[in-house]
């Protein structure tokens, strides 16, 4: 027999899709000032939807940027509290000419919803609202107390949310934090992501002579900033893929045997990765699988390098300056502040004579892991399996979600990352879409999760 919430979701499917299309039609591009009013309207739409659901104390909290939407349902006396986080803002749509249909005129084709924000993250936020609606309308109550924290600046790095969370820490206090802003491995492989890597980014600016010089007149007598930059960059890593910055690995927590076994069980081969990215050989830190290198080991990558003449043909110039942008992905228990200090010291030690180097620090975020065996994580796996009928994959994310750092440090509650998008959803790209199959199954999975978690937390 179907659960009552499943019957409700099936009966109201077309109505709910119509509501989702309303939200997707709002061009809430947080990075563009021309869409400030649209982003405000999206916040108001989410607030209205929460009120319709039955949330109380729903409010739009102003920030220096776009507002934060909050709502709560605290009628489950004596039960734990869950905080659901998400965002209503979206990425810009450029290049527009590559979209097959208007990015803000949602359309269903190929069994998927095509629109900006369909997968990241409006579609997944909407699913949480409707999953709770299905339970509340069919049972009259909810298994937990619930709070919603939906922001409008995730796509620009959440600049104002950390201060908001700190100021309203008592309002946001919870026992479990739920985020659906990740993806599954594929449409038939449900996935719980129980950790993400941190981030430390910086830029190197190497300055040599006061102007570009004629390489015939000055080459060989004056240090070339590009050569100097290359020498510094080469010093960061050896031929075995090991980062050679003193102290870089000192705080790295080794992966457990249980986690390594879970990774191996995924059967994600190196051959499939080579085919996916179009290379003949992989490269990385020796002694680790490609999954360990991308999920549980730290990295240092050069993201951009430029300087000198870049036009057509050749220009015999000794450039005045050269630049590189670098990011490190960090793992528990690395501290981004400490890592950036180690990197700056390394650069000083490895700067050749004849140039000056300036370092500009950029984004940083702390890595996060919810223990693999935590009841909230294992309950998520069981909920997926009930709906998808196959074992759940447990992964760590290679990317970074900086706001997780704030939620972890301030609220001190376990964070569960249950995503329903796919790597092929083309988020941040033209023709972003969200599979209807994942939308439908995701709604059921969320509903089942709350009951699985209720049982696990008794």
Coordinates of C-alpha atoms in Angstrom, one line a residue:
X1 CA 0.0 0.0 0.0
X2 CA 1.3 3.4 -0.9
X3 CA 2.0 5.9 1.9
X4 CA -0.7 8.6 2.2
X5 CA 1.9 11.3 1.3
X6 CA 2.6 9.5 -1.9
X7 CA -1.0 9.5 -2.9
X8 CA -1.2 13.2 -2.1
X9 CA 1.9 14.0 -4.2
X10 CA 0.5 12.1 -7.2
X11 CA -2.9 13.8 -7.0
X12 CA -1.4 17.3 -6.7
X13 CA 1.5 16.8 -9.2
X14 CA 0.3 19.1 -11.9
X15 CA -0.7 21.8 -9.5
X16 CA 2.7 21.6 -7.8
X17 CA 4.6 21.7 -11.1
X18 CA 2.6 24.8 -12.0
X19 CA 3.7 26.5 -8.8
X20 CA 7.3 25.5 -9.4
X21 CA 7.1 27.1 -12.9
X22 CA 6.0 30.3 -11.2
X23 CA 9.1 30.3 -9.1
X24 CA 11.3 29.4 -12.0
X25 CA 9.9 32.3 -14.1
X26 CA 11.3 34.9 -11.7
X27 CA 14.8 35.9 -13.0
X28 CA 16.4 36.1 -9.5
X29 CA 20.0 36.6 -10.7
X30 CA 21.6 37.8 -7.5
X31 CA 24.8 39.1 -9.2
X32 CA 23.1 41.6 -11.5
X33 CA 21.7 44.8 -10.1
X34 CA 19.2 44.9 -13.0
X35 CA 17.5 41.9 -11.4
X36 CA 17.4 43.2 -7.8
X37 CA 13.6 43.6 -7.9
X38 CA 13.2 40.2 -9.5
X39 CA 15.3 38.7 -6.7
X40 CA 13.1 40.4 -4.1
X41 CA 10.0 39.0 -5.8
X42 CA 11.5 35.5 -5.6
X43 CA 12.1 36.0 -1.9
X44 CA 8.5 37.1 -1.4
X45 CA 7.3 34.1 -3.5
X46 CA 9.2 31.7 -1.2
X47 CA 7.8 33.4 1.9
X48 CA 4.3 33.2 0.6
X49 CA 4.8 29.5 -0.2
X50 CA 6.0 28.9 3.4
X51 CA 2.9 30.6 4.8
X52 CA 0.7 28.5 2.5
X53 CA 2.5 25.4 3.8
X54 CA 1.6 26.4 7.4
X55 CA 4.9 27.8 8.6
X56 CA 4.7 30.5 11.2
X57 CA 6.7 33.6 11.9
X58 CA 7.6 33.8 8.2
X59 CA 9.6 36.8 7.5
X60 CA 12.0 38.4 5.1
X61 CA 15.1 39.5 7.0
X62 CA 17.0 42.3 5.2
X63 CA 20.7 42.1 4.7
X64 CA 23.2 44.4 2.9
X65 CA 22.3 42.5 -0.2
X66 CA 19.2 40.3 -0.9
X67 CA 16.9 39.2 2.0
X68 CA 16.9 36.0 3.9
X69 CA 13.6 34.1 4.1
X70 CA 12.8 32.4 7.4
X71 CA 9.8 30.4 8.6
X72 CA 9.2 27.8 11.4
X73 CA 6.8 25.1 12.5
X74 CA 7.4 24.3 16.2
X75 CA 4.4 22.3 17.2
X76 CA 6.1 18.9 17.6
X77 CA 6.5 19.2 21.4
X78 CA 9.5 17.3 22.7
X79 CA 10.8 16.5 19.2
X80 CA 14.1 17.6 17.7
X81 CA 14.3 20.5 15.3
X82 CA 15.5 20.4 11.7
X83 CA 16.8 23.4 9.8
X84 CA 16.4 23.3 6.0
X85 CA 18.8 25.5 4.1
X86 CA 18.6 26.5 0.4
X87 CA 18.8 29.4 -1.9
X88 CA 16.3 31.2 -4.3
X89 CA 18.9 33.1 -6.3
X90 CA 20.3 31.8 -9.6
X91 CA 23.3 32.2 -11.9
X92 CA 23.3 34.5 -14.9
X93 CA 22.1 32.9 -18.1
X94 CA 24.9 34.0 -20.5
X95 CA 25.5 33.0 -23.2
X96 CA 21.8 33.4 -24.0
X97 CA 22.0 32.3 -27.6
X98 CA 23.0 28.8 -26.5
X99 CA 19.6 28.2 -24.7
X100 CA 17.1 26.3 -26.7
X101 CA 14.3 28.0 -24.9
X102 CA 14.0 31.1 -22.7
X103 CA 15.7 30.3 -19.4
X104 CA 12.9 32.0 -17.5
X105 CA 10.1 30.4 -19.4
X106 CA 10.1 26.9 -17.9
X107 CA 9.4 24.1 -20.3
X108 CA 9.1 20.3 -20.0
X109 CA 10.9 18.3 -22.8
X110 CA 12.9 15.1 -22.8
X111 CA 11.2 14.3 -19.5
X112 CA 13.0 17.2 -17.8
X113 CA 12.2 20.7 -16.6
X114 CA 14.3 23.2 -18.5
X115 CA 14.8 26.6 -16.8
X116 CA 17.5 28.4 -14.9
X117 CA 17.3 27.3 -11.3
X118 CA 15.4 24.1 -12.0
X119 CA 18.1 22.0 -10.4
X120 CA 20.2 24.7 -8.7
X121 CA 18.5 25.3 -6.3
X122 CA 14.9 26.4 -6.7
X123 CA 13.7 23.0 -7.8
X124 CA 15.2 21.3 -4.8
X125 CA 14.1 24.0 -2.3
X126 CA 10.6 23.6 -3.7
X127 CA 10.7 19.9 -3.1
X128 CA 11.3 20.3 0.6
X129 CA 8.3 22.6 0.9
X130 CA 6.0 20.3 -1.0
X131 CA 7.2 17.2 0.9
X132 CA 6.3 18.8 4.2
X133 CA 3.0 19.9 2.7
X134 CA 2.2 16.3 1.7
X135 CA 2.9 15.0 5.2
X136 CA 1.1 17.8 7.0
X137 CA -2.0 17.7 4.8
X138 CA -2.3 13.9 5.1
X139 CA -1.4 13.4 8.8
X140 CA -2.1 16.8 10.4
X141 CA 1.3 17.0 11.9
X142 CA 5.1 16.7 11.2
X143 CA 7.6 14.2 12.7
X144 CA 9.9 17.1 13.8
X145 CA 10.0 20.8 14.4
X146 CA 11.1 22.5 11.2
X147 CA 12.8 25.8 10.3
X148 CA 13.6 27.2 6.9
X149 CA 16.6 29.3 6.1
X150 CA 16.4 30.3 2.4
X151 CA 18.9 32.9 1.2
X152 CA 19.3 35.0 -2.0
X153 CA 23.0 35.3 -2.4
X154 CA 24.5 31.8 -2.6
X155 CA 25.5 32.3 -6.2
X156 CA 27.6 35.2 -5.2
X157 CA 29.3 33.5 -2.3
X158 CA 26.8 34.2 0.5
X159 CA 28.6 37.4 1.6
X160 CA 26.0 38.4 4.1
X161 CA 24.8 35.1 5.4
X162 CA 27.6 34.4 8.0
X163 CA 26.8 37.6 9.9
X164 CA 23.1 36.7 9.7
X165 CA 23.6 33.2 11.1
X166 CA 25.8 34.6 13.9
X167 CA 23.3 37.3 14.8
X168 CA 20.3 35.0 14.8
X169 CA 22.0 31.8 16.1
X170 CA 19.2 31.3 18.7
X171 CA 16.5 31.7 16.1
X172 CA 18.2 29.1 13.8
X173 CA 19.2 26.7 16.5
X174 CA 18.5 23.1 15.4
X175 CA 19.5 19.5 15.9
X176 CA 20.0 18.5 12.3
X177 CA 20.6 20.7 9.2
X178 CA 19.4 19.6 5.8
X179 CA 20.8 20.9 2.5
X180 CA 19.7 19.7 -1.0
X181 CA 22.2 21.5 -3.3
X182 CA 24.3 18.6 -4.4
X183 CA 23.8 15.9 -7.0
X184 CA 23.5 12.1 -7.3
X185 CA 26.1 10.1 -9.2
X186 CA 23.5 9.4 -11.9
X187 CA 19.7 9.1 -12.1
X188 CA 19.7 5.5 -10.8
X189 CA 22.4 5.9 -8.2
X190 CA 21.1 7.7 -5.1
X191 CA 23.9 9.5 -3.3
X192 CA 24.5 10.9 0.1
X193 CA 27.3 13.4 0.3
X194 CA 28.6 13.5 3.8
X195 CA 31.5 15.9 3.4
X196 CA 32.9 18.6 1.3
X197 CA 36.4 20.0 0.9
X198 CA 37.4 23.4 2.1
X199 CA 39.0 26.2 0.0
X200 CA 41.9 28.6 0.1
X201 CA 42.5 30.8 -2.9
X202 CA 45.1 33.4 -3.7
X203 CA 46.8 35.3 -6.5
X204 CA 50.5 35.8 -7.2
X205 CA 51.6 39.1 -8.9
X206 CA 55.2 39.0 -9.9
X207 CA 56.8 42.4 -10.7
X208 CA 60.1 42.8 -12.5
X209 CA 61.4 45.8 -14.5
X210 CA 59.4 49.1 -14.4
X211 CA 58.3 48.5 -18.0
X212 CA 58.2 45.9 -20.7
X213 CA 61.7 45.5 -22.2
X214 CA 63.2 44.6 -25.6
X215 CA 64.3 41.0 -25.1
X216 CA 67.2 41.4 -27.4
X217 CA 68.6 44.4 -25.5
X218 CA 67.9 43.2 -22.0
X219 CA 67.2 39.4 -22.1
X220 CA 69.8 37.5 -20.1
X221 CA 70.6 40.5 -17.9
X222 CA 67.2 41.2 -16.3
X223 CA 65.0 38.6 -14.5
X224 CA 62.0 37.7 -16.6
X225 CA 58.9 37.8 -14.3
X226 CA 57.3 34.9 -16.3
X227 CA 60.3 32.7 -15.7
X228 CA 60.3 33.7 -12.0
X229 CA 56.6 32.9 -11.7
X230 CA 57.0 29.5 -13.4
X231 CA 59.9 28.7 -11.0
X232 CA 57.6 29.6 -8.0
X233 CA 54.7 27.5 -9.4
X234 CA 56.9 24.5 -10.1
X235 CA 58.1 24.6 -6.5
X236 CA 54.6 23.8 -5.2
X237 CA 54.4 20.2 -6.3
X238 CA 56.8 17.4 -7.1
X239 CA 56.7 14.8 -9.9
X240 CA 54.8 12.4 -7.7
X241 CA 51.9 14.9 -7.3
X242 CA 52.8 15.6 -3.7
X243 CA 52.5 19.2 -2.5
X244 CA 55.9 20.3 -1.2
X245 CA 54.8 23.2 1.0
X246 CA 56.2 22.6 4.5
X247 CA 53.4 21.7 6.9
X248 CA 50.7 21.4 4.3
X249 CA 49.7 17.8 5.2
X250 CA 50.3 18.1 9.0
X251 CA 46.6 18.2 9.9
X252 CA 45.2 15.9 7.3
X253 CA 42.9 13.3 8.8
X254 CA 43.4 9.9 7.0
X255 CA 40.4 8.2 5.4
X256 CA 39.0 5.3 7.3
X257 CA 39.0 1.7 6.1
X258 CA 35.2 1.8 6.0
X259 CA 35.1 4.9 3.8
X260 CA 37.8 3.5 1.5
X261 CA 35.7 0.3 1.1
X262 CA 32.6 2.4 0.4
X263 CA 34.5 4.3 -2.3
X264 CA 35.7 1.0 -3.9
X265 CA 32.2 -0.4 -3.9
X266 CA 31.0 2.4 -6.3
X267 CA 33.0 0.8 -9.1
X268 CA 33.9 4.2 -10.6
X269 CA 36.9 3.2 -12.7
X270 CA 39.8 5.3 -13.8
X271 CA 39.0 4.3 -17.4
X272 CA 35.5 5.9 -17.2
X273 CA 37.0 9.1 -15.8
X274 CA 39.6 9.3 -18.6
X275 CA 36.8 8.8 -21.1
X276 CA 34.6 11.5 -19.4
X277 CA 37.3 14.2 -19.4
X278 CA 39.0 13.2 -22.6
X279 CA 42.6 12.4 -21.5
X280 CA 44.8 9.3 -22.0
X281 CA 46.3 9.3 -18.6
X282 CA 45.3 10.5 -15.1
X283 CA 47.7 12.3 -12.8
X284 CA 47.6 12.9 -9.0
X285 CA 49.1 12.2 -5.7
X286 CA 50.7 8.8 -5.8
X287 CA 49.3 6.1 -3.5
X288 CA 45.7 7.2 -3.7
X289 CA 42.8 6.3 -6.0
X290 CA 41.3 8.9 -8.2
X291 CA 38.3 9.1 -5.9
X292 CA 40.4 9.6 -2.8
X293 CA 42.4 12.3 -4.7
X294 CA 39.2 14.2 -5.5
X295 CA 37.2 13.6 -2.3
X296 CA 39.5 13.2 0.7
X297 CA 43.0 14.5 -0.3
X298 CA 44.0 18.2 -0.5
X299 CA 45.1 19.8 -3.7
X300 CA 46.8 22.8 -5.1
X301 CA 45.8 23.8 -8.6
X302 CA 46.9 26.7 -10.9
X303 CA 43.6 28.1 -12.2
X304 CA 45.0 30.8 -14.5
X305 CA 48.4 32.2 -15.5
X306 CA 49.0 35.3 -17.7
X307 CA 51.6 37.9 -18.5
X308 CA 53.5 39.3 -21.5
X309 CA 52.4 39.4 -25.1
X310 CA 49.3 37.3 -25.8
X311 CA 48.3 38.7 -29.3
X312 CA 48.7 37.0 -32.7
X313 CA 52.2 36.3 -33.8
X314 CA 55.2 37.0 -31.7
X315 CA 56.6 40.0 -29.9
X316 CA 60.1 39.9 -28.6
X317 CA 59.4 41.4 -25.2
X318 CA 60.6 40.8 -21.7
X319 CA 57.5 41.5 -19.7
X320 CA 57.3 43.8 -16.7
X321 CA 55.0 41.5 -14.7
X322 CA 53.3 38.1 -14.6
X323 CA 50.3 36.7 -12.6
X324 CA 48.8 33.4 -11.5
X325 CA 45.6 32.5 -9.7
X326 CA 45.7 29.4 -7.4
X327 CA 43.3 27.5 -5.3
X328 CA 43.7 24.7 -2.8
X329 CA 41.0 22.2 -1.9
X330 CA 41.3 21.3 1.8
X331 CA 40.2 18.4 3.9
X332 CA 39.7 17.8 7.6
X333 CA 41.4 19.1 9.8
X334 CA 43.2 21.7 7.6
X335 CA 42.6 25.3 8.5
X336 CA 42.5 27.7 5.5
X337 CA 44.0 30.5 7.5
X338 CA 47.0 28.4 8.4
X339 CA 47.3 27.0 4.9
X340 CA 47.4 30.5 3.4
X341 CA 50.2 31.4 5.9
X342 CA 52.2 28.3 4.9
X343 CA 51.8 29.2 1.2
X344 CA 52.9 32.7 1.7
X345 CA 56.0 31.6 3.5
X346 CA 56.7 29.0 0.8
X347 CA 56.5 31.7 -1.9
X348 CA 59.0 33.9 0.0
X349 CA 61.4 31.0 0.2
X350 CA 61.1 30.2 -3.4
X351 CA 61.1 33.6 -5.1
X352 CA 64.1 34.0 -7.3
X353 CA 66.2 37.2 -7.3
X354 CA 65.3 40.2 -9.5
X355 CA 61.5 40.3 -8.9
X356 CA 59.0 41.2 -6.2
X357 CA 56.0 39.2 -5.4
X358 CA 52.7 40.4 -4.0
X359 CA 50.1 37.9 -2.7
X360 CA 46.4 38.7 -2.7
X361 CA 44.2 36.3 -0.6
X362 CA 40.7 35.3 -2.0
X363 CA 38.0 32.9 -1.0
X364 CA 38.5 30.5 1.9
X365 CA 36.3 28.0 3.6
X366 CA 36.8 25.2 6.1
X367 CA 36.3 21.5 5.1
X368 CA 33.4 19.7 6.6
X369 CA 32.5 16.1 7.3
X370 CA 29.5 14.5 9.1
X371 CA 30.8 11.2 10.5
X372 CA 30.0 8.4 8.0
X373 CA 28.2 6.3 10.6
X374 CA 26.1 9.2 12.0
X375 CA 22.4 8.2 12.3
X376 CA 21.3 11.1 10.2
X377 CA 23.5 10.0 7.4
X378 CA 22.6 6.3 7.5
X379 CA 18.9 7.3 7.7
X380 CA 19.3 9.2 4.4
X381 CA 20.7 6.1 2.8
X382 CA 17.8 4.0 3.9
X383 CA 15.3 6.6 2.6
X384 CA 16.9 6.7 -0.9
X385 CA 16.9 2.9 -1.0
X386 CA 13.2 2.7 -0.2
X387 CA 12.4 4.8 -3.3
X388 CA 15.1 4.0 -5.8
X389 CA 15.4 0.3 -4.9
X390 CA 19.2 0.2 -5.1
X391 CA 21.9 0.6 -2.5
X392 CA 22.8 4.2 -1.7
X393 CA 26.3 5.6 -2.6
X394 CA 28.0 7.4 0.1
X395 CA 30.5 10.0 -1.2
X396 CA 32.4 13.1 -0.2
X397 CA 32.2 16.2 -2.4
X398 CA 35.3 17.4 -4.1
X399 CA 34.0 20.9 -4.3
X400 CA 33.3 23.4 -1.5
X401 CA 30.2 24.9 0.1
X402 CA 31.6 27.8 2.2
X403 CA 28.3 28.4 4.0
X404 CA 28.6 24.9 5.6
X405 CA 31.5 26.2 7.6
X406 CA 29.4 28.9 9.2
X407 CA 26.4 26.6 9.8
X408 CA 28.8 24.0 11.4
X409 CA 30.8 26.5 13.5
X410 CA 27.8 28.6 14.7
X411 CA 24.9 26.1 15.0
X412 CA 27.0 23.0 15.8
X413 CA 24.6 20.5 14.3
X414 CA 25.2 17.6 11.9
X415 CA 24.7 18.5 8.3
X416 CA 23.0 16.2 5.8
X417 CA 23.6 16.8 2.1
X418 CA 20.8 15.0 0.1
X419 CA 20.8 16.1 -3.5
X420 CA 18.6 15.0 -6.3
X421 CA 20.1 16.7 -9.3
X422 CA 22.5 15.1 -11.7
X423 CA 26.0 16.0 -12.9
X424 CA 24.5 16.3 -16.4
X425 CA 21.9 18.9 -15.4
X426 CA 24.1 21.7 -16.8
X427 CA 23.8 23.9 -13.8
X428 CA 25.5 27.3 -14.3
X429 CA 25.4 26.6 -18.0
X430 CA 22.8 27.1 -20.8
X431 CA 19.9 24.6 -20.9
X432 CA 19.9 23.8 -17.2
X433 CA 17.4 21.2 -16.5
X434 CA 16.0 18.8 -13.8
X435 CA 14.8 15.3 -14.6
X436 CA 11.2 14.8 -13.7
X437 CA 12.2 11.3 -12.6
X438 CA 14.4 12.8 -10.0
X439 CA 11.8 15.4 -9.0
X440 CA 9.2 12.8 -8.4
X441 CA 11.4 10.3 -6.6
X442 CA 13.1 13.1 -4.7
X443 CA 9.8 14.2 -3.2
X444 CA 9.1 10.7 -2.0
X445 CA 12.7 10.2 -0.7
X446 CA 12.4 13.4 1.4
X447 CA 9.1 12.3 2.9
X448 CA 10.6 8.9 3.8
X449 CA 13.7 10.5 5.2
X450 CA 11.8 12.4 7.9
X451 CA 10.3 9.1 9.2
X452 CA 13.6 7.2 8.9
X453 CA 15.3 10.0 10.9
X454 CA 12.5 10.0 13.5
X455 CA 13.1 6.3 14.1
X456 CA 16.9 6.7 14.2
X457 CA 16.7 9.5 16.7
X458 CA 14.4 7.8 19.2

